[in-house]
Short mmCIF file of C-alpha atoms in Angstrom, two decimals:
data_model
loop_
_atom_site.label_atom_id
_atom_site.label_comp_id
_atom_site.label_asym_id
_atom_site.label_seq_id
_atom_site.Cartn_x
_atom_site.Cartn_y
_atom_site.Cartn_z
CA MET F 13 -21.39 -22.19 -15.48
CA PRO F 14 -18.78 -20.67 -13.18
CA THR F 15 -17.74 -17.13 -13.78
CA PHE F 16 -14.28 -16.13 -14.84
CA ASP F 17 -13.54 -14.95 -11.29
CA GLU F 18 -14.66 -18.21 -9.79
CA GLU F 19 -12.54 -20.16 -12.21
CA ILE F 20 -9.46 -18.11 -11.40
CA ARG F 21 -10.01 -18.88 -7.74
CA ARG F 22 -10.52 -22.56 -8.42
CA LEU F 23 -7.44 -22.80 -10.61
CA MET F 24 -5.38 -21.07 -7.95
CA ALA F 25 -6.64 -23.50 -5.33
CA ASP F 26 -5.93 -26.50 -7.54
CA GLU F 27 -2.50 -25.21 -8.48
CA THR F 28 -1.46 -24.67 -4.87
CA ALA F 29 -3.13 -27.72 -3.33
CA ARG F 30 0.07 -29.75 -3.57
CA LEU F 31 2.05 -27.19 -1.57
CA GLN F 32 2.62 -27.78 2.10
CA ALA F 33 4.77 -25.77 4.46
CA ALA F 34 7.93 -27.65 5.36
CA PRO F 35 7.60 -29.49 8.68
CA ASP F 36 10.77 -27.80 9.90
CA LEU F 37 9.76 -24.30 8.80
CA LEU F 38 9.32 -23.00 12.33
CA GLU F 39 12.56 -24.61 13.42
CA ARG F 40 14.45 -22.97 10.56
CA VAL F 41 12.95 -19.57 11.31
CA MET F 42 13.75 -19.82 15.00
CA ARG F 43 17.23 -21.18 14.37
CA SER F 44 18.04 -18.39 11.97
CA SER F 45 16.72 -15.73 14.32
CA ARG F 46 18.50 -17.24 17.27
CA SER F 47 21.79 -17.48 15.44
CA ASN F 48 21.51 -13.76 14.77
CA ARG F 49 20.87 -13.10 18.44
CA ARG F 50 23.64 -15.46 19.50
CA ARG F 51 26.03 -13.72 17.16
CA ALA F 52 25.09 -10.41 18.70
CA TRP F 53 25.38 -11.81 22.21
CA THR F 54 28.79 -13.31 21.53
CA ALA F 55 30.05 -10.08 20.02
CA ALA F 56 28.81 -8.12 23.00
CA VAL F 57 30.38 -10.51 25.48
CA ALA F 58 33.65 -10.49 23.62
CA ALA F 59 33.65 -6.71 23.63
CA SER F 60 32.85 -6.49 27.31
CA VAL F 61 35.49 -9.09 28.22
CA ALA F 62 38.07 -7.19 26.25
CA VAL F 63 37.23 -4.12 28.29
CA ILE F 64 37.42 -6.07 31.55
CA VAL F 65 40.78 -7.64 30.74
CA ALA F 66 42.25 -4.36 29.64
CA ALA F 67 40.98 -2.44 32.60
CA PRO F 68 43.06 -1.99 35.73
CA VAL F 69 42.10 -4.45 38.41
CA ALA F 70 43.47 -2.58 41.34
CA TYR F 71 40.26 -3.25 43.25
CA LEU F 72 41.36 -6.85 43.59
CA SER F 73 44.45 -5.80 45.50
CA ILE F 74 42.52 -4.34 48.36
CA GLY F 75 43.66 -6.11 51.51
CA SER F 76 46.73 -7.50 49.86
CA VAL F 77 49.77 -5.27 49.65
CA THR F 78 51.65 -7.77 47.50
CA THR F 79 49.09 -8.07 44.70
CA ASN F 80 49.44 -5.76 41.74
CA GLY F 81 47.20 -5.38 38.74
CA GLU F 82 49.06 -7.82 36.55
CA GLN F 83 48.91 -10.62 39.09
CA ALA F 84 45.27 -9.97 39.73
CA THR F 85 44.53 -10.18 36.03
CA LEU F 86 46.21 -13.54 35.81
CA SER F 87 44.45 -14.80 38.87
CA THR F 88 41.07 -13.97 37.41
CA GLN F 89 41.66 -15.67 34.07
CA PRO F 90 40.02 -18.98 34.96
CA THR F 91 36.89 -17.18 36.04
CA LEU F 92 36.79 -15.08 32.90
CA SER F 93 37.45 -17.96 30.55
CA ALA F 94 34.78 -19.99 32.24
CA ALA F 95 32.31 -17.20 31.66
CA VAL F 96 33.18 -16.39 28.08
CA PRO F 97 33.23 -19.28 25.62
CA GLU F 98 29.71 -20.58 25.70
CA PRO F 99 26.65 -18.42 25.37
CA PRO F 100 23.89 -19.29 27.77
CA PRO F 101 21.14 -21.67 26.73
CA ILE F 102 19.06 -19.92 24.17
CA ASP F 103 16.07 -19.65 26.46
CA ASP F 104 18.20 -17.64 28.86
CA ILE F 105 18.79 -14.95 26.29
CA SER F 106 16.53 -12.03 26.89
CA PRO F 107 13.05 -13.09 25.79
CA LEU F 108 11.05 -11.16 23.29
CA PRO F 109 9.34 -8.26 24.92
CA SER F 110 5.73 -8.70 25.84
CA ASP F 111 3.74 -5.66 26.81
CA PRO F 112 6.90 -3.77 27.65
CA PRO F 113 6.71 -1.04 30.21
CA ASN F 114 6.88 2.56 29.17
CA LEU F 115 9.52 5.12 29.96
CA GLY F 116 7.40 7.04 32.43
CA ASP F 117 6.83 10.76 32.47
CA LEU F 118 9.35 12.28 30.12
CA GLY F 119 8.35 15.89 30.63
CA ASP F 120 8.66 17.47 27.21
CA GLY F 121 9.69 14.08 25.88
CA LYS F 122 12.92 15.28 24.35
CA GLU F 123 15.22 13.42 26.71
CA PHE F 124 14.59 9.73 27.17
CA GLY F 125 16.67 6.66 27.83
CA HIS F 126 20.18 7.54 26.81
CA VAL F 127 19.45 10.13 24.14
CA LYS F 128 18.33 13.72 23.90
CA ALA F 129 16.47 15.24 20.98
CA GLY F 130 17.68 18.74 20.22
CA TYR F 131 15.39 19.36 17.28
CA LEU F 132 11.87 18.38 16.35
CA PRO F 133 9.80 19.65 13.43
CA GLU F 134 7.62 22.63 14.23
CA GLY F 135 4.43 21.95 16.10
CA LEU F 136 5.27 18.48 17.30
CA ARG F 137 4.90 17.59 20.93
CA TRP F 138 5.56 14.51 22.96
CA SER F 139 2.76 12.00 22.47
CA HIS F 140 3.03 10.70 26.02
CA ARG F 141 3.53 7.29 24.47
CA SER F 142 6.67 5.32 24.98
CA GLU F 143 7.86 1.77 25.12
CA ASP F 144 10.77 0.32 27.00
CA SER F 145 11.95 -3.09 25.89
CA GLY F 146 15.28 -2.81 27.63
CA GLU F 147 17.84 -2.72 24.90
CA SER F 148 15.44 -0.97 22.61
CA TYR F 149 13.09 1.78 23.57
CA SER F 150 11.11 4.43 21.79
CA THR F 151 8.83 7.35 22.02
CA SER F 152 6.92 9.41 19.52
CA TYR F 153 5.72 12.90 18.78
CA ASN F 154 2.54 14.26 17.26
CA TYR F 155 0.53 17.46 17.00
CA GLN F 156 -1.94 16.73 19.76
CA GLY F 157 0.61 15.75 22.36
CA ASP F 158 -1.62 12.98 23.64
CA LYS F 159 -1.81 9.24 23.34
CA ASN F 160 -4.76 9.35 20.98
CA GLY F 161 -3.00 11.38 18.38
CA PHE F 162 -1.56 9.69 15.33
CA TYR F 163 2.19 9.65 15.59
CA CYS F 164 4.17 11.88 13.28
CA VAL F 165 7.72 11.11 14.30
CA GLN F 166 8.99 8.14 16.22
CA ILE F 167 12.46 7.72 17.63
CA ARG F 168 13.56 4.26 18.63
CA VAL F 169 16.93 3.61 20.21
CA TYR F 170 18.77 0.31 20.02
CA GLU F 171 21.57 -0.43 22.43
CA ASP F 172 24.09 -3.16 23.14
CA THR F 173 23.05 -6.47 21.55
CA ALA F 174 19.99 -4.89 19.94
CA VAL F 175 22.23 -2.95 17.54
CA GLN F 176 22.75 -6.20 15.66
CA GLN F 177 19.15 -5.93 14.49
CA VAL F 178 19.87 -2.58 12.93
CA ASP F 179 22.98 -3.92 11.24
CA ASP F 180 20.92 -6.75 9.80
CA TRP F 181 18.22 -4.43 8.51
CA ILE F 182 20.67 -2.07 6.90
CA GLN F 183 22.49 -4.97 5.34
CA GLU F 184 19.22 -6.18 3.89
CA TYR F 185 18.47 -2.74 2.48
CA ARG F 186 21.95 -2.50 1.02
CA GLU F 187 21.58 -5.87 -0.65
CA LYS F 188 18.35 -4.66 -2.17
CA ALA F 189 20.01 -1.39 -3.22
CA ASP F 190 17.30 0.28 -1.21
CA GLY F 191 18.16 3.52 0.56
CA GLU F 192 21.46 5.32 0.87
CA GLN F 193 24.21 5.91 3.35
CA VAL F 194 24.44 9.48 4.59
CA ASP F 195 26.70 11.51 6.79
CA ILE F 196 25.14 13.34 9.68
CA GLY F 197 27.90 15.60 10.93
CA ASP F 198 30.67 13.24 11.91
CA ARG F 199 28.28 10.32 12.26
CA THR F 200 27.02 7.92 9.66
CA GLY F 201 23.46 7.00 8.93
CA TYR F 202 21.25 5.23 6.46
CA LEU F 203 18.22 6.80 4.83
CA VAL F 204 15.53 4.47 3.60
CA VAL F 205 11.80 4.25 3.19
CA GLN F 206 10.85 1.17 5.13
CA ASN F 207 8.14 -0.59 3.23
CA VAL F 208 6.80 -2.69 6.01
CA GLY F 209 5.45 -0.79 8.91
CA GLU F 210 2.31 -0.36 10.88
CA ASP F 211 0.95 1.99 8.27
CA GLY F 212 1.25 -0.14 5.21
CA MET F 213 3.25 -0.12 2.07
CA ASP F 214 3.54 3.59 1.62
CA GLY F 215 6.40 3.08 3.98
CA ASP F 216 8.02 5.08 6.71
CA PRO F 217 10.79 7.47 5.70
CA THR F 218 13.51 6.49 8.14
CA LEU F 219 16.95 7.56 9.17
CA PHE F 220 19.06 5.00 10.98
CA LEU F 221 21.74 6.92 12.81
CA LYS F 222 24.80 5.42 14.42
CA MET F 223 25.15 7.14 17.76
CA GLY F 224 28.07 5.02 18.89
CA ASP F 225 29.41 1.49 18.82
CA ARG F 226 26.68 0.32 21.14
CA GLN F 227 23.87 2.62 20.17
CA TRP F 228 21.76 3.27 17.08
CA ALA F 229 18.74 5.46 16.65
CA GLU F 230 15.90 4.89 14.21
CA ILE F 231 14.11 8.13 13.38
CA LYS F 232 10.93 7.49 11.51
CA PHE F 233 8.17 9.57 9.91
CA SER F 234 4.70 8.16 9.60
CA PRO F 235 3.62 7.97 5.95
CA ILE F 236 0.72 10.29 6.68
CA TYR F 237 2.96 12.91 8.24
CA ALA F 238 5.46 12.56 5.42
CA LYS F 239 2.75 13.59 2.98
CA GLU F 240 2.64 17.00 4.61
CA PHE F 241 6.00 17.73 3.05
CA PRO F 242 6.25 18.74 -0.59
CA ALA F 243 8.75 16.11 -1.59
CA ALA F 244 10.90 13.28 -0.34
CA GLU F 245 13.88 15.62 -0.21
CA ALA F 246 12.10 17.79 2.34
CA VAL F 247 11.30 14.75 4.46
CA ASN F 248 14.89 13.59 4.32
CA SER F 249 16.08 17.07 5.22
CA GLU F 250 13.91 17.03 8.34
CA LEU F 251 15.08 13.54 9.24
CA LYS F 252 18.67 14.72 9.00
CA LYS F 253 17.94 17.75 11.16
CA ILE F 254 16.44 15.54 13.84
CA GLY F 255 19.45 13.27 13.53
CA GLN F 256 21.87 16.17 13.87
CA GLY F 257 20.13 17.29 17.01
CA LEU F 258 19.96 13.86 18.56
CA THR F 259 22.76 13.27 21.02
CA SER F 260 23.75 10.35 23.15
CA THR F 261 23.88 10.73 26.91
CA ILE F 262 25.75 7.49 27.51
CA MET T 15 9.98 -20.86 25.22
CA SER T 16 8.36 -17.53 26.00
CA GLY T 17 4.66 -16.84 25.53
CA GLY T 18 5.39 -14.77 22.45
CA GLU T 19 7.44 -17.55 20.90
CA HIS T 20 4.76 -20.10 21.69
CA ASP T 21 2.11 -17.98 20.01
CA PHE T 22 4.37 -17.46 17.04
CA GLY T 23 5.00 -21.20 16.77
CA ALA T 24 1.29 -21.93 16.90
CA PHE T 25 0.69 -19.34 14.22
CA VAL T 26 3.31 -20.83 11.88
CA ALA T 27 1.92 -24.31 12.42
CA ALA T 28 -1.60 -23.19 11.69
CA ARG T 29 -1.04 -20.78 8.84
CA GLY T 30 2.28 -21.80 7.29
CA THR T 31 0.80 -23.75 4.40
CA SER T 32 -1.75 -21.09 3.55
CA LEU T 33 0.94 -18.43 3.56
CA LEU T 34 3.20 -20.58 1.42
CA ARG T 35 0.45 -20.91 -1.16
CA MET T 36 -0.05 -17.18 -1.24
CA ALA T 37 3.70 -16.65 -1.58
CA TYR T 38 3.77 -19.12 -4.45
CA LEU T 39 1.06 -17.25 -6.31
CA ALA T 40 2.80 -13.95 -5.65
CA CYS T 41 6.22 -15.25 -6.75
CA GLY T 42 5.27 -17.81 -9.36
CA ASP T 43 8.01 -20.15 -8.21
CA GLN T 44 7.92 -22.71 -5.41
CA ALA T 45 11.52 -22.44 -4.30
CA GLU T 46 11.35 -18.67 -4.20
CA ALA T 47 8.02 -18.82 -2.39
CA GLU T 48 9.56 -20.98 0.33
CA ASP T 49 12.43 -18.56 0.62
CA VAL T 50 10.15 -15.53 0.73
CA LEU T 51 7.97 -17.17 3.37
CA GLN T 52 10.91 -18.00 5.59
CA THR T 53 12.32 -14.50 5.16
CA ALA T 54 8.95 -12.99 6.00
CA LEU T 55 8.56 -15.11 9.11
CA GLU T 56 12.07 -14.29 10.28
CA ARG T 57 11.44 -10.58 9.88
CA THR T 58 8.13 -10.89 11.66
CA TYR T 59 9.71 -12.83 14.51
CA ARG T 60 12.38 -10.18 14.91
CA ASN T 61 9.73 -7.46 14.92
CA LEU T 62 7.09 -9.02 17.11
CA HIS T 63 7.07 -5.95 19.30
CA ARG T 64 5.97 -3.89 16.31
CA VAL T 65 3.33 -6.33 15.24
CA ARG T 66 1.49 -5.79 18.49
CA HIS T 67 0.22 -2.53 17.07
CA ASP T 68 -1.52 -4.36 14.29
CA ASP T 69 -4.58 -6.53 14.24
CA GLY T 70 -2.55 -9.68 14.38
CA LEU T 71 0.29 -11.64 12.91
CA GLU T 72 -1.33 -12.72 9.67
CA PRO T 73 -1.94 -9.29 8.10
CA TYR T 74 1.61 -8.34 9.00
CA VAL T 75 3.16 -11.50 7.54
CA ARG T 76 0.97 -11.20 4.48
CA ARG T 77 2.21 -7.67 3.95
CA VAL T 78 5.83 -8.72 4.32
CA ILE T 79 5.35 -11.55 1.84
CA ILE T 80 3.71 -9.33 -0.74
CA ASN T 81 6.24 -6.56 -0.30
CA THR T 82 9.14 -8.99 -0.48
CA ALA T 83 7.74 -10.62 -3.59
CA ILE T 84 7.23 -7.24 -5.26
CA SER T 85 10.66 -6.06 -4.20
CA ARG T 86 12.35 -9.17 -5.55
CA ALA T 87 10.43 -9.00 -8.79
CA ARG T 88 11.44 -5.38 -9.26
CA ARG T 89 15.05 -6.17 -8.48
CA ARG T 90 15.02 -8.94 -11.03
CA ALA T 91 13.44 -6.62 -13.55
CA ILE T 92 16.35 -4.24 -13.17
CA ILE T 93 18.92 -6.80 -14.14
CA ARG T 94 17.00 -8.58 -16.84
CA ILE T 95 13.98 -7.87 -18.91
CA VAL T 96 11.40 -10.55 -18.53
CA PRO T 97 10.21 -11.48 -22.00
CA MET T 98 6.51 -11.18 -22.48
CA HIS T 99 5.06 -14.52 -23.27
CA SER T 100 2.96 -14.93 -26.32
CA PRO T 101 -0.50 -16.23 -25.73
CA PRO T 102 0.03 -19.95 -25.37
CA GLU T 103 -1.20 -22.28 -28.01
CA THR T 104 -3.97 -24.19 -26.35
CA SER T 105 -6.18 -26.66 -28.03
CA ALA T 106 -9.85 -26.93 -27.37
CA ARG T 107 -9.14 -30.14 -25.49
CA THR T 108 -6.65 -28.53 -23.16
CA SER T 109 -6.65 -30.25 -19.81
CA ASP T 110 -7.32 -28.57 -16.51
CA ALA T 111 -3.66 -29.03 -15.60
CA ASP T 112 -2.66 -27.21 -18.76
CA LEU T 113 -5.00 -24.40 -17.90
CA ARG T 114 -3.42 -24.04 -14.49
CA HIS T 115 -0.06 -23.87 -16.19
CA VAL T 116 -1.37 -21.19 -18.53
CA LEU T 117 -2.74 -19.26 -15.58
CA MET T 118 0.59 -19.38 -13.73
CA GLU T 119 2.44 -18.29 -16.85
CA ALA T 120 -0.03 -15.47 -17.28
CA LEU T 121 0.40 -14.41 -13.67
CA ARG T 122 4.16 -14.35 -14.12
CA THR T 123 3.84 -11.95 -17.02
CA LEU T 124 1.93 -9.43 -14.91
CA PRO T 125 3.77 -6.52 -13.32
CA SER T 126 4.50 -7.42 -9.72
CA ARG T 127 1.97 -5.06 -8.20
CA GLN T 128 -0.81 -6.16 -10.51
CA ARG T 129 0.01 -9.75 -9.67
CA ALA T 130 -0.16 -8.86 -5.98
CA VAL T 131 -3.58 -7.31 -6.47
CA ILE T 132 -4.83 -10.45 -8.18
CA VAL T 133 -3.46 -12.68 -5.43
CA LEU T 134 -4.89 -10.55 -2.66
CA ARG T 135 -8.26 -10.13 -4.30
CA TYR T 136 -8.79 -13.63 -5.65
CA TRP T 137 -6.72 -15.83 -3.36
CA GLU T 138 -6.87 -13.99 -0.06
CA ASP T 139 -10.36 -12.77 -0.86
CA LEU T 140 -9.58 -9.33 0.48
CA SER T 141 -11.82 -6.42 -0.27
CA GLU T 142 -10.54 -3.55 -2.37
CA THR T 143 -10.10 -1.52 0.79
CA GLN T 144 -8.14 -4.27 2.52
CA THR T 145 -6.01 -4.78 -0.57
CA ALA T 146 -5.29 -1.09 -0.65
CA GLU T 147 -4.20 -1.23 2.97
CA VAL T 148 -1.79 -4.07 2.31
CA LEU T 149 -0.30 -2.36 -0.71
CA GLY T 150 -0.33 1.09 0.84
CA CYS T 151 -2.18 2.67 -2.02
CA ALA T 152 -5.56 4.20 -2.74
CA VAL T 153 -8.62 2.08 -3.35
CA GLY T 154 -8.86 3.64 -6.77
CA THR T 155 -5.39 2.36 -7.57
CA VAL T 156 -6.42 -1.13 -6.56
CA LYS T 157 -9.44 -0.90 -8.83
CA SER T 158 -7.43 0.25 -11.79
CA GLN T 159 -4.68 -2.30 -11.18
CA ALA T 160 -7.22 -5.08 -10.79
CA SER T 161 -8.98 -4.00 -13.96
CA LYS T 162 -5.75 -3.94 -15.95
CA ALA T 163 -4.59 -7.24 -14.50
CA THR T 164 -7.89 -8.97 -15.17
CA ALA T 165 -7.96 -7.62 -18.70
CA LYS T 166 -4.47 -8.94 -19.28
CA LEU T 167 -5.36 -12.32 -17.84
CA ARG T 168 -8.38 -12.52 -20.05
CA SER T 169 -6.29 -11.44 -23.00
CA VAL T 170 -3.39 -13.78 -22.39
CA LEU T 171 -5.54 -16.69 -21.38
CA GLY T 172 -8.15 -15.94 -23.91
CA ARG T 173 -11.64 -15.82 -22.55
CA ASP T 174 -12.78 -18.20 -25.27
CA THR T 175 -9.99 -20.58 -24.42
CA VAL T 176 -10.80 -20.43 -20.74
CA GLU T 177 -14.45 -20.99 -21.27
CA GLY T 178 -13.70 -23.81 -23.70
CA VAL T 179 -11.43 -25.48 -21.22
CA ILE T 180 -13.89 -24.92 -18.43
CA ARG T 181 -16.56 -26.59 -20.50
CA ASN T 182 -14.21 -29.48 -21.26
CA ALA T 183 -13.26 -29.79 -17.62
CA HIS T 184 -16.88 -30.06 -16.65
CA ILE T 185 -17.91 -32.53 -19.34
#
């Protein structure tokens, strides 16, 4: 006679046997993800075009004493409008990173990409690990200061179209009433324990910090490192300190 | 399509149904399971660069599914109290289909984390250590949660009822 455990397994199998993943599941996932990217791309293009149109175009008048900025702007409109309305085919949008290069030798690791860390918790050193995926890049810090050490703090920076990802995540957390908005000096941020990370469900205490319209930083503690602090408040306090010290070099 | 997208597509094609079944057991509802699965896959797709640090896509997706299911269950619990079901009236001649229904009802009455432990241990056949890794808790917690959940299942289902139905199903 089957055991109770075996019967539970069998009943589960029988109960779920009728279920099949929808044939268009992959398509829906890709479409949804791509629409997010396209939205971000369109927003970025619109923003950059606005800057271009508003900017002086005196460079176009070189060689022509009769052309002023206004005329040059008008003359370039067909070119701009041809470039703006349609996003490129989806496969032309930057592909997902695969084995992205690193950021090279960062010295003490405090300045990387377009940010500079002014404060790190005591004892932490650059891990000599970094990742450069273009519009998002990161590095981390640990006690050992080498690649084999378990990371304690990771800082990832999102720029340009990648900031849409951060907006999406924060929106998801808000909808779940998970985390809280915080002020870091005159900047805004979002404190949350991210449940899904490399280290499991304990979660990574994280501060998302808006560095500018085109730049966000994600400052994250590993769950193991977070346990070295007496309480969540202490972790959050350290996250905020790192955030306060983190400045943009754009 | 990039290499990463191709791999992801192959993964969804190969494991989509299995993951849907796990999501169903974790959620207790087919429509929600489909939604949770799609949400989990979208999040995974957006975070492929993070997944590289893990052993593979499946443990990551599994973790997202379980976490999402737990999170949704907790959110629902905040806005409404799920009534505890009374042990169902089941006759000695209860069919196997009825027993499956009883099991699903019993699973739905479990706290979300206990339900997750049952799904991971019985359905995914994960060890206690692996289950602890997915849930981000100690092995001891998994043991205690599994013990409580199993006791509740036995209680709600009724061991006698289960064994009676099992006997009937095998006659």
